[in-house]
Coordinates of C-alpha atoms in Angstrom, one line a residue:
X41 CA -118.8 18.8 96.0
X42 CA -118.1 17.2 92.7
X43 CA -118.9 13.6 92.1
X44 CA -116.1 11.1 91.3
X45 CA -117.4 10.9 87.7
X46 CA -117.4 14.7 87.4
X47 CA -113.8 14.9 88.7
X48 CA -112.7 12.2 86.2
X49 CA -114.5 14.0 83.4
X50 CA -112.8 17.3 84.3
X51 CA -109.4 15.5 84.5
X52 CA -110.0 14.0 81.1
X53 CA -110.9 17.3 79.6
X54 CA -107.7 18.9 81.1
X55 CA -105.6 16.0 79.7
X56 CA -107.2 16.4 76.3
X57 CA -106.6 20.1 76.3
X58 CA -103.0 19.6 77.4
X59 CA -102.5 17.0 74.6
X60 CA -103.9 19.4 72.0
X61 CA -101.6 22.2 73.2
X62 CA -98.7 19.8 73.1
X63 CA -99.5 18.9 69.4
X64 CA -99.9 22.6 68.5
X65 CA -96.6 23.6 70.1
X66 CA -94.8 20.6 68.5
X67 CA -96.2 21.5 65.2
X68 CA -95.1 25.1 65.6
X69 CA -91.6 24.0 66.6
X70 CA -91.4 21.5 63.6
X71 CA -92.5 24.1 61.1
X72 CA -90.2 26.7 62.6
X73 CA -87.3 24.3 62.4
X74 CA -88.1 23.4 58.8
X75 CA -88.4 27.0 57.8
X76 CA -85.1 27.8 59.7
X77 CA -83.2 25.1 57.8
X78 CA -84.9 26.0 54.5
X79 CA -84.1 29.7 54.8
X80 CA -80.6 29.0 56.0
X81 CA -80.1 26.9 52.8
X82 CA -81.6 29.8 50.8
X83 CA -79.2 32.2 52.4
X84 CA -76.2 30.0 51.9
X85 CA -77.0 29.6 48.2
X86 CA -76.6 33.3 47.6
X87 CA -73.1 33.5 49.1
X88 CA -71.4 31.4 46.4
X89 CA -73.5 33.2 43.7
X90 CA -72.1 36.5 44.8
X91 CA -68.6 35.2 45.6
X92 CA -68.2 33.5 42.2
X93 CA -70.2 35.5 39.8
X94 CA -69.9 39.0 41.3
X95 CA -72.2 41.8 42.4
X96 CA -73.8 42.3 39.0
X97 CA -75.1 38.8 38.6
X98 CA -76.1 39.0 42.3
X99 CA -77.9 42.2 41.5
X100 CA -79.8 40.6 38.5
X101 CA -80.8 37.6 40.6
X102 CA -82.1 39.8 43.4
X103 CA -83.9 42.1 41.0
X104 CA -85.8 39.3 39.4
X105 CA -86.3 37.1 42.4
X106 CA -88.6 39.6 44.3
X107 CA -91.1 39.6 41.4
X108 CA -91.2 35.8 41.4
X109 CA -91.4 35.8 45.2
X110 CA -94.2 38.3 45.1
X111 CA -96.3 36.2 42.7
X112 CA -95.5 33.0 44.7
X113 CA -96.3 34.6 48.1
X114 CA -99.9 35.2 46.9
X115 CA -100.3 31.4 47.1
X116 CA -97.7 30.3 49.6
X117 CA -98.3 32.9 52.4
X118 CA -102.1 32.9 52.7
X119 CA -103.5 30.0 50.9
X120 CA -101.9 27.2 53.0
X121 CA -103.2 28.8 56.1
X122 CA -106.7 29.3 54.6
X123 CA -106.8 25.7 53.4
X124 CA -105.6 24.5 56.8
X125 CA -108.5 26.4 58.5
X126 CA -111.1 24.9 56.2
X127 CA -109.6 21.4 56.4
X128 CA -109.4 21.7 60.2
X129 CA -113.2 22.5 60.3
X130 CA -113.9 19.3 58.3
X131 CA -111.6 17.2 60.4
X132 CA -113.2 18.2 63.6
X133 CA -116.5 16.7 62.3
X134 CA -114.7 13.6 60.8
X135 CA -115.6 14.7 57.3
X136 CA -112.6 13.3 55.4
X137 CA -114.5 13.6 52.1
X138 CA -115.0 17.4 52.8
X139 CA -111.2 17.7 53.4
X140 CA -110.5 16.0 50.1
X141 CA -112.9 18.3 48.2
X142 CA -111.1 21.3 49.7
X143 CA -107.8 19.9 48.6
X144 CA -109.1 19.3 45.1
X145 CA -110.6 22.8 44.9
X146 CA -107.4 24.5 46.2
X147 CA -105.2 22.5 43.9
X148 CA -107.2 23.4 40.8
X149 CA -107.4 27.0 41.8
X150 CA -103.7 27.4 42.5
X151 CA -102.6 25.4 39.5
X152 CA -104.7 27.8 37.3
X153 CA -103.1 30.7 39.0
X154 CA -99.7 29.4 38.4
X155 CA -100.3 28.8 34.7
X156 CA -101.6 32.3 34.2
X157 CA -98.6 33.8 36.0
X158 CA -96.2 31.7 34.0
X159 CA -97.7 32.9 30.8
X160 CA -97.5 36.5 31.8
X161 CA -93.9 36.2 33.1
X162 CA -92.6 34.2 30.1
X163 CA -94.2 36.3 27.4
X164 CA -93.5 39.6 29.2
X165 CA -89.9 38.9 30.1
X166 CA -88.4 41.5 27.9
X167 CA -90.8 44.2 29.1
X168 CA -90.2 43.2 32.8
X169 CA -86.4 43.4 32.2
X170 CA -86.7 46.9 30.8
X171 CA -88.8 47.9 33.8
X172 CA -86.1 46.5 36.1
X173 CA -83.5 48.6 34.3
X174 CA -81.3 45.9 32.8
X175 CA -82.4 44.4 29.5
X176 CA -80.1 41.4 30.1
X177 CA -82.4 40.2 32.9
X178 CA -85.0 38.7 30.5
X179 CA -83.5 35.2 30.6
X180 CA -83.6 35.2 34.4
X181 CA -87.3 36.2 34.4
X182 CA -88.2 33.3 32.1
X183 CA -86.3 30.8 34.2
X184 CA -88.0 32.0 37.3
X185 CA -91.4 31.6 35.6
X186 CA -90.9 27.8 35.3
X187 CA -91.4 27.3 39.0
X188 CA -95.0 28.6 38.8
X189 CA -96.0 25.3 37.2
X190 CA -95.3 23.3 40.4
X191 CA -95.0 25.4 43.5
X192 CA -98.7 26.6 43.8
X193 CA -100.0 23.0 43.8
X194 CA -97.3 22.1 46.4
X195 CA -98.7 25.0 48.6
X196 CA -102.2 23.4 48.4
X197 CA -101.0 20.1 49.6
X198 CA -99.0 21.7 52.5
X199 CA -102.1 23.5 53.6
X200 CA -104.1 20.3 53.5
X201 CA -101.7 18.4 55.8
X202 CA -101.4 21.4 58.2
X203 CA -105.2 21.5 58.5
X204 CA -105.1 17.8 59.5
X205 CA -102.5 18.6 62.2
X206 CA -99.8 16.7 60.3
X207 CA -96.8 19.1 60.0
X208 CA -94.2 16.4 58.9
X209 CA -95.2 16.2 55.2
X210 CA -95.0 20.0 54.8
X211 CA -91.6 20.1 56.7
X212 CA -90.1 17.3 54.6
X213 CA -91.4 18.9 51.4
X214 CA -89.9 22.3 52.3
X215 CA -86.5 20.8 53.2
X216 CA -86.5 18.7 49.9
X217 CA -87.4 21.8 47.9
X218 CA -84.7 24.0 49.3
X219 CA -82.0 21.3 49.3
X220 CA -82.6 20.4 45.6
X221 CA -83.0 24.1 44.8
X222 CA -79.6 24.9 46.2
X223 CA -77.9 21.9 44.6
X224 CA -79.5 22.7 41.2
X225 CA -78.5 26.3 41.4
X226 CA -74.9 25.5 42.4
X227 CA -74.6 22.9 39.7
X228 CA -75.8 25.3 37.0
X229 CA -73.5 28.0 38.4
X230 CA -70.5 25.7 38.4
X231 CA -71.3 24.6 34.8
X232 CA -71.8 28.1 33.6
X233 CA -68.6 29.3 35.2
X234 CA -66.7 26.4 33.7
X235 CA -68.0 27.2 30.2
X236 CA -67.7 31.0 30.5
X237 CA -71.3 32.0 30.5
X238 CA -72.1 35.7 30.4
X239 CA -73.6 37.5 33.4
X240 CA -77.1 37.2 32.0
X241 CA -76.8 33.4 31.5
X242 CA -75.3 32.9 35.0
X243 CA -78.2 34.8 36.5
X244 CA -80.7 32.8 34.5
X245 CA -79.1 29.5 35.8
X246 CA -79.3 30.8 39.3
X247 CA -83.0 31.6 39.0
X248 CA -83.7 28.2 37.4
X249 CA -82.9 26.6 40.7
X250 CA -86.3 27.6 41.9
X251 CA -88.1 25.4 39.4
X252 CA -85.8 22.5 40.0
X253 CA -86.3 22.7 43.8
X254 CA -90.1 23.2 43.4
X255 CA -90.4 20.1 41.3
X256 CA -88.6 18.1 44.0
X257 CA -90.7 19.4 46.8
X258 CA -93.9 18.7 44.9
X259 CA -92.8 15.2 44.1
X260 CA -92.1 14.5 47.7
X261 CA -95.4 15.6 49.1
X262 CA -97.4 14.1 46.2
X263 CA -95.6 10.8 47.0
X264 CA -96.8 11.0 50.6
X265 CA -100.3 11.8 49.5
X266 CA -100.4 9.0 46.9
X267 CA -99.2 6.4 49.5
X268 CA -101.9 7.6 51.8
X269 CA -104.6 7.4 49.1
X270 CA -103.5 3.9 48.2
X271 CA -103.7 2.8 51.8
X272 CA -106.9 4.5 52.8
X273 CA -108.9 4.9 49.6
X274 CA -109.5 1.4 48.4
X275 CA -113.0 1.1 49.7
X276 CA -114.2 4.3 48.1
X277 CA -112.5 3.4 44.8
X278 CA -114.1 0.0 44.7
X279 CA -117.5 1.3 45.6
X280 CA -117.4 3.9 42.8
X281 CA -116.3 1.3 40.3
X282 CA -119.6 -0.6 40.4
X283 CA -122.1 2.3 40.9
X284 CA -124.0 4.0 38.2
X285 CA -122.9 7.6 37.6
X286 CA -125.1 10.1 39.5
X287 CA -125.2 13.1 37.2
X288 CA -126.9 15.3 39.7
X289 CA -124.4 14.4 42.4
X290 CA -121.5 15.3 40.0
X291 CA -123.2 18.7 39.3
X292 CA -123.6 19.3 43.0
X293 CA -119.9 18.5 43.6
X294 CA -118.8 20.7 40.8
X295 CA -120.8 23.6 42.2
X296 CA -119.3 22.7 45.6
X297 CA -115.8 23.0 44.2
X298 CA -116.6 26.4 42.7
X299 CA -118.0 27.6 46.0
X300 CA -114.9 26.3 47.9
X301 CA -112.6 28.2 45.4
X302 CA -114.5 31.4 46.0
X303 CA -114.4 30.9 49.8
X304 CA -110.7 30.1 49.7
X305 CA -110.0 33.2 47.6
X306 CA -112.1 35.5 49.9
X307 CA -110.3 34.1 53.0
X308 CA -106.7 34.0 51.6
X309 CA -106.2 36.8 49.2
X310 CA -106.8 39.8 51.5
X311 CA -104.8 38.2 54.3
X312 CA -102.0 37.3 51.9
X313 CA -101.7 40.8 50.8
X314 CA -101.2 41.8 54.4
X315 CA -98.3 39.4 54.8
X316 CA -96.6 40.7 51.7
X317 CA -94.8 43.7 53.2
X318 CA -91.3 42.4 52.6
X319 CA -91.9 40.8 49.1
X320 CA -93.8 43.9 47.9
X321 CA -91.1 46.2 49.1
X322 CA -88.6 44.0 47.4
X323 CA -90.5 44.3 44.1
X324 CA -90.7 48.1 44.6
X325 CA -87.0 48.2 45.0
X326 CA -86.4 46.0 41.9
X327 CA -88.4 48.3 39.7
X328 CA -87.2 51.6 41.1
X329 CA -83.7 51.5 42.6
X330 CA -81.7 50.4 39.5
X331 CA -83.6 52.9 37.3
X332 CA -83.1 55.7 39.8
X333 CA -79.4 54.9 40.0
X334 CA -79.1 55.0 36.2
X335 CA -81.0 58.3 36.2
X336 CA -78.4 59.6 38.7
X337 CA -75.6 58.9 36.2
X338 CA -74.6 55.2 36.8
X339 CA -74.4 52.9 33.8
X340 CA -76.5 49.8 33.4
X341 CA -73.9 47.3 34.7
X342 CA -72.8 49.6 37.5
X343 CA -76.3 50.3 38.7
X344 CA -77.0 46.6 38.9
X345 CA -73.8 46.0 40.8
X346 CA -74.8 48.6 43.3
X347 CA -78.2 46.9 43.6
X348 CA -76.3 43.7 44.3
X349 CA -74.5 45.5 47.2
X350 CA -77.8 46.8 48.5
X351 CA -79.2 43.2 48.4
X352 CA -76.5 41.7 50.6
X353 CA -78.4 42.2 53.9
X354 CA -81.8 41.0 52.6
X355 CA -81.3 37.2 53.0
X356 CA -80.6 37.5 56.7
X357 CA -83.6 39.8 57.3
X358 CA -85.8 37.4 55.3
X359 CA -84.4 34.5 57.4
X360 CA -85.6 36.2 60.6
X361 CA -89.0 37.2 59.2
X362 CA -89.8 33.9 57.6
X363 CA -88.9 31.8 60.6
X364 CA -91.0 34.0 62.9
X365 CA -93.9 34.0 60.3
X366 CA -93.8 30.2 60.0
X367 CA -94.1 29.8 63.8
X368 CA -96.9 32.3 63.9
X369 CA -98.8 30.7 61.0
X370 CA -98.7 27.3 62.8
X371 CA -100.4 28.8 65.8
X372 CA -103.2 30.5 63.7
X373 CA -105.6 27.5 63.9
X374 CA -105.5 27.5 67.7
X375 CA -106.2 31.2 67.8
X376 CA -109.0 30.9 65.3
X377 CA -110.5 28.0 67.3
X378 CA -110.4 30.1 70.5
X379 CA -112.2 32.9 68.7
X380 CA -114.9 30.6 67.4
X381 CA -115.4 29.2 70.9
X382 CA -115.8 32.7 72.2
X383 CA -112.9 32.3 74.7
X384 CA -111.8 35.9 74.8
X385 CA -109.3 35.3 77.5
X386 CA -107.5 32.7 75.5
X387 CA -107.6 34.9 72.4
X388 CA -106.1 37.8 74.3
X389 CA -103.4 35.7 75.9
X390 CA -102.3 34.0 72.7
X391 CA -102.3 37.2 70.7
X392 CA -100.3 38.9 73.4
X393 CA -97.7 36.2 73.5
X394 CA -97.3 36.1 69.7
X395 CA -97.0 39.9 69.5
X396 CA -94.4 40.1 72.4
X397 CA -92.4 37.4 70.7
X398 CA -92.5 39.4 67.5
X399 CA -91.1 42.5 69.2
X400 CA -88.4 40.5 71.1
X401 CA -87.2 38.4 68.1
X402 CA -87.3 41.3 65.7
X403 CA -85.6 43.8 68.0
X404 CA -82.8 41.5 69.0
X405 CA -82.2 40.4 65.4
X406 CA -82.2 44.1 64.1
X407 CA -79.7 45.1 66.8
X408 CA -77.4 42.2 66.2
X409 CA -77.4 42.7 62.4
X410 CA -76.6 46.4 62.8
X411 CA -73.8 46.0 65.4
X412 CA -72.2 43.0 63.5
X413 CA -72.8 44.3 60.0
X414 CA -69.1 44.6 59.1
X415 CA -67.9 41.1 60.2
X416 CA -71.1 39.5 58.8
X417 CA -70.6 41.3 55.4
X418 CA -67.0 40.2 55.2
X419 CA -67.7 36.7 56.3
X420 CA -70.5 36.2 53.7
X421 CA -69.3 38.3 50.8
X422 CA -65.5 38.5 51.3
X423 CA -65.3 42.4 51.5
X424 CA -66.9 45.2 53.5
X425 CA -68.4 47.1 50.6
X426 CA -71.7 48.6 51.4
X427 CA -71.5 47.9 55.1
X428 CA -73.4 51.0 56.1
X429 CA -76.2 50.0 53.8
X430 CA -76.0 46.4 55.2
X431 CA -76.5 47.7 58.7
X432 CA -79.5 49.8 57.7
X433 CA -81.1 46.9 55.9
X434 CA -80.6 44.8 58.9
X435 CA -82.6 47.2 61.0
X436 CA -85.7 46.3 59.0
X437 CA -85.7 42.9 60.7
X438 CA -87.7 44.4 63.6
X439 CA -90.5 46.0 61.6
X440 CA -90.6 43.0 59.1
X441 CA -91.0 40.5 61.9
X442 CA -93.8 42.5 63.6
X443 CA -95.5 43.0 60.2
X444 CA -95.5 39.3 59.4
X445 CA -96.8 38.2 62.8
X446 CA -99.5 40.9 63.0
X447 CA -100.8 39.7 59.7
X448 CA -100.9 36.1 61.0
X449 CA -102.7 37.2 64.2
X450 CA -105.2 39.3 62.4
X451 CA -106.0 36.4 60.1
X452 CA -106.7 34.2 63.1
X453 CA -108.9 36.9 64.5
X454 CA -110.9 37.2 61.2
X455 CA -109.7 40.7 60.5
X456 CA -108.5 40.3 56.9
X457 CA -108.7 43.8 55.4
X458 CA -106.3 45.7 57.6
X459 CA -103.1 43.9 56.6
X460 CA -103.8 44.5 52.9
X461 CA -104.3 48.2 53.5
X462 CA -101.1 48.4 55.6
X463 CA -99.1 46.7 52.8
X464 CA -100.4 49.0 50.1
X465 CA -99.6 52.0 52.3
X466 CA -96.1 50.7 53.0
X467 CA -95.5 50.0 49.3
X468 CA -96.6 53.5 48.3
X469 CA -94.5 55.1 51.0
X470 CA -91.4 53.0 50.0
X471 CA -91.8 54.1 46.3
X472 CA -92.1 57.7 47.2
X473 CA -89.2 57.7 49.6
X474 CA -87.0 55.8 47.1
X475 CA -87.7 58.6 44.6
X476 CA -86.8 61.2 47.2
X477 CA -83.7 59.5 48.8
X478 CA -82.0 57.3 46.2
X479 CA -80.8 60.2 43.9
X480 CA -79.2 61.9 46.9
X481 CA -78.0 59.0 49.1
X482 CA -77.8 56.1 46.7
X483 CA -78.5 52.6 48.0
X484 CA -78.3 53.8 51.6
X485 CA -81.3 56.0 50.8
X486 CA -83.3 53.0 49.7
X487 CA -82.4 51.3 53.0
X488 CA -83.7 54.2 55.0
X489 CA -86.9 54.2 53.0
X490 CA -87.3 50.6 53.8
X491 CA -87.0 51.2 57.5
X492 CA -89.6 54.0 57.4
X493 CA -92.1 52.1 55.2
X494 CA -91.9 48.8 57.2
X495 CA -92.1 50.6 60.5
X496 CA -95.3 52.3 59.4
X497 CA -96.8 49.0 58.4
X498 CA -95.7 47.4 61.7
X499 CA -97.2 50.1 63.9
X500 CA -100.5 50.0 62.0
X501 CA -100.6 46.2 62.3
X502 CA -99.8 46.2 66.1
X503 CA -102.5 48.8 66.7
X504 CA -105.0 46.7 64.8
X505 CA -104.2 43.6 66.9
X506 CA -104.6 45.7 70.1
X507 CA -108.0 46.9 69.0
X508 CA -109.2 43.5 67.8
X509 CA -107.9 41.3 70.7
X510 CA -107.2 43.8 73.5
X511 CA -103.6 42.4 73.5
X512 CA -101.6 45.3 74.9
X513 CA -98.1 44.8 76.1
X514 CA -97.8 45.6 79.9
X515 CA -95.3 48.4 80.6
X516 CA -93.3 46.1 82.8
X517 CA -92.8 43.6 79.9
X518 CA -91.9 46.3 77.5
X519 CA -89.4 47.8 79.9
X520 CA -87.9 44.3 80.4
X521 CA -87.3 44.0 76.6
X522 CA -85.8 47.5 76.4
X523 CA -83.4 46.8 79.2
X524 CA -82.4 43.5 77.7
X525 CA -81.6 45.3 74.4
X526 CA -79.6 47.8 76.3
X527 CA -77.5 45.1 78.0
X528 CA -77.0 43.3 74.7
X529 CA -75.7 46.5 73.0
X530 CA -73.6 47.6 76.0
X531 CA -71.7 44.3 76.0
X532 CA -71.7 43.4 72.4
X533 CA -70.3 46.7 70.9
X534 CA -67.1 46.8 73.0
X535 CA -66.7 43.1 72.8
X536 CA -66.8 43.2 69.0
X537 CA -64.3 46.0 68.9
X538 CA -61.9 44.4 71.3
X539 CA -62.1 41.0 69.7
X540 CA -61.3 42.5 66.3
X541 CA -57.9 43.7 67.5
X542 CA -57.2 40.3 69.0
X543 CA -58.0 38.4 65.8
X544 CA -55.9 40.7 63.6
X545 CA -53.4 37.9 62.8
X546 CA -56.0 35.7 61.2
X547 CA -57.0 35.9 57.5
X548 CA -59.6 38.7 57.1
X549 CA -62.5 36.4 56.3
X550 CA -61.7 33.9 59.1
X551 CA -61.4 36.7 61.6
X552 CA -64.7 38.1 60.3
X553 CA -66.4 34.7 60.7
X554 CA -65.1 34.4 64.3
X555 CA -66.4 37.8 65.1
X556 CA -69.8 37.4 63.5
X557 CA -70.5 33.9 64.8
X558 CA -69.1 34.7 68.3
X559 CA -71.1 37.9 68.3
X560 CA -74.3 36.2 67.4
X561 CA -73.9 33.6 70.1
X562 CA -72.9 36.2 72.8
X563 CA -75.6 38.6 71.8
X564 CA -78.3 36.0 71.8
X565 CA -77.3 34.6 75.1
X566 CA -77.1 38.1 76.7
X567 CA -80.5 39.1 75.4
X568 CA -82.2 35.9 76.4
X569 CA -80.7 36.0 80.0
X570 CA -81.5 39.7 80.3
X571 CA -85.1 39.4 79.0
X572 CA -85.7 36.6 81.5
X573 CA -84.2 38.5 84.4
X574 CA -85.9 41.8 83.7
X575 CA -89.4 40.3 83.3
X576 CA -89.8 40.3 79.5
X577 CA -91.0 36.6 79.9
X578 CA -92.7 35.4 83.1
X579 CA -92.6 32.0 84.8
X580 CA -96.3 31.6 84.4
X581 CA -96.0 31.9 80.6
X582 CA -93.1 29.4 80.5
X583 CA -95.2 26.9 82.6
X584 CA -97.9 27.1 80.0
X585 CA -95.5 25.6 77.4
X586 CA -94.9 21.8 77.2
X587 CA -92.1 21.0 79.6
X588 CA -92.0 24.6 80.7
X589 CA -92.5 23.9 84.4
X590 CA -89.1 22.2 84.7
X591 CA -87.5 24.9 82.6
X592 CA -89.0 27.7 84.7
X593 CA -87.8 26.0 87.9
X594 CA -84.3 25.6 86.5
X595 CA -84.1 29.2 85.4
X596 CA -85.3 30.3 88.8
X597 CA -82.7 28.3 90.5
X598 CA -80.1 30.0 88.3
X599 CA -81.7 33.4 89.3
X600 CA -82.3 34.2 85.6
X601 CA -86.1 34.2 86.2
X602 CA -87.6 36.1 89.2
X603 CA -89.0 33.6 91.6
X604 CA -92.0 35.7 92.6
X605 CA -93.5 35.9 89.0

């Protein structure tokens, strides 16, 4: 029998483990909520841009933005996670000085990267615009480049605080960035519209919002860091003031910074490439679709307007993918810690839960966007132009979500090469399929190419996770998800058709909004209830979450969750 002290020690370890899980889940929820709000703001800013300025300006914005997003994702997708992992290692041993050196090394590395990318974009704006297929996009390229002065350093600071388990600074910085970005873009758009700016100038003003928002987000998180340094760093500062300079120590620290930069790059860059499926495919589209449309006979302005129609569904897909990716990234440190401890059972369980969530969230979102494509299109953009393409683009939410979360899981498992190879394969496939399908099918052909390319990347990534962690989805869980999707479709499709006839007396956009929002609520509720009832999520898994025991009991009392599971 265990002694009283042994029982107390075991109880203490369990309480400590529960507390750590609670912090992890709260951090994931906080980052997910911040990302949700941020992407919602990013989605909303595009609606007045298209409504006021038209599809051509919208097309220029969406042709330039993927290139900026691609360059930025190289530091915002992988580096914060890599920094957080290294900082977490230092924090475990109480080495705050090591954490500060990691922050310094990452800030210097990412600032240098931002400066190089700014110079390339600014000086090569005319060439980039010609590659896009619209020479008037050069001003928008230069305005986008301005954000590269500030956003990379902000990414370093976010990773530093995430590694310390403090998600609030990153969340506040993200919300500040997006809020000011939207406000700045709308202010410039209103100013340009008032003074009669040309399409190219309106698009440049819209792209300048990224730099304005980035400066605000950086100012917020630097302010948090500066207050912390002022509060906690007085002793170190005073000690340094009266000590002689140790030249050898400074050389060692300089060498340490260089080694940290190399380690960060080796850890982050390959994994970042694996998380770039959606941005890379966006860049491929920007540099191929307008040119292919022009080769098929459309003029420069008409081709860019068609590209604007094609881009209508992208913000919602990105919203789904980015929220899921943010939640997955917040769980990476726990997955990496389980792997370092050699706890294979925990690694397998956590990887399996993340992957199942990816399939569930992505599949439900893709189905909802496809079924509700017409009312969502009218609600957001005032007409139903390009609805078929909108629905096809919406279908990429499934593969995009799975690709993003497989990249995150593989990073936590230490498998960093696979996602990069999957991304390169998807990009090559997308370019080839664009060349084959766009001349014949127009923008719908590019949407079909996106489904095929992202699906290939998602399947390759899911297979890699299964091999690395043994995280296979049980047949019963997969069947539960499929049945839940069938229920969602069987109810949502006739409900949407029937409600459309009942709302015919309303103005078209108001009726579309009622259909879209009501359909999202109905579809989400149906899918959640069905996936619980059919075994897609188990009571045991719910109980493992903070507060999940009471939730599982409540769902079982409502007969939404099988009692025997």
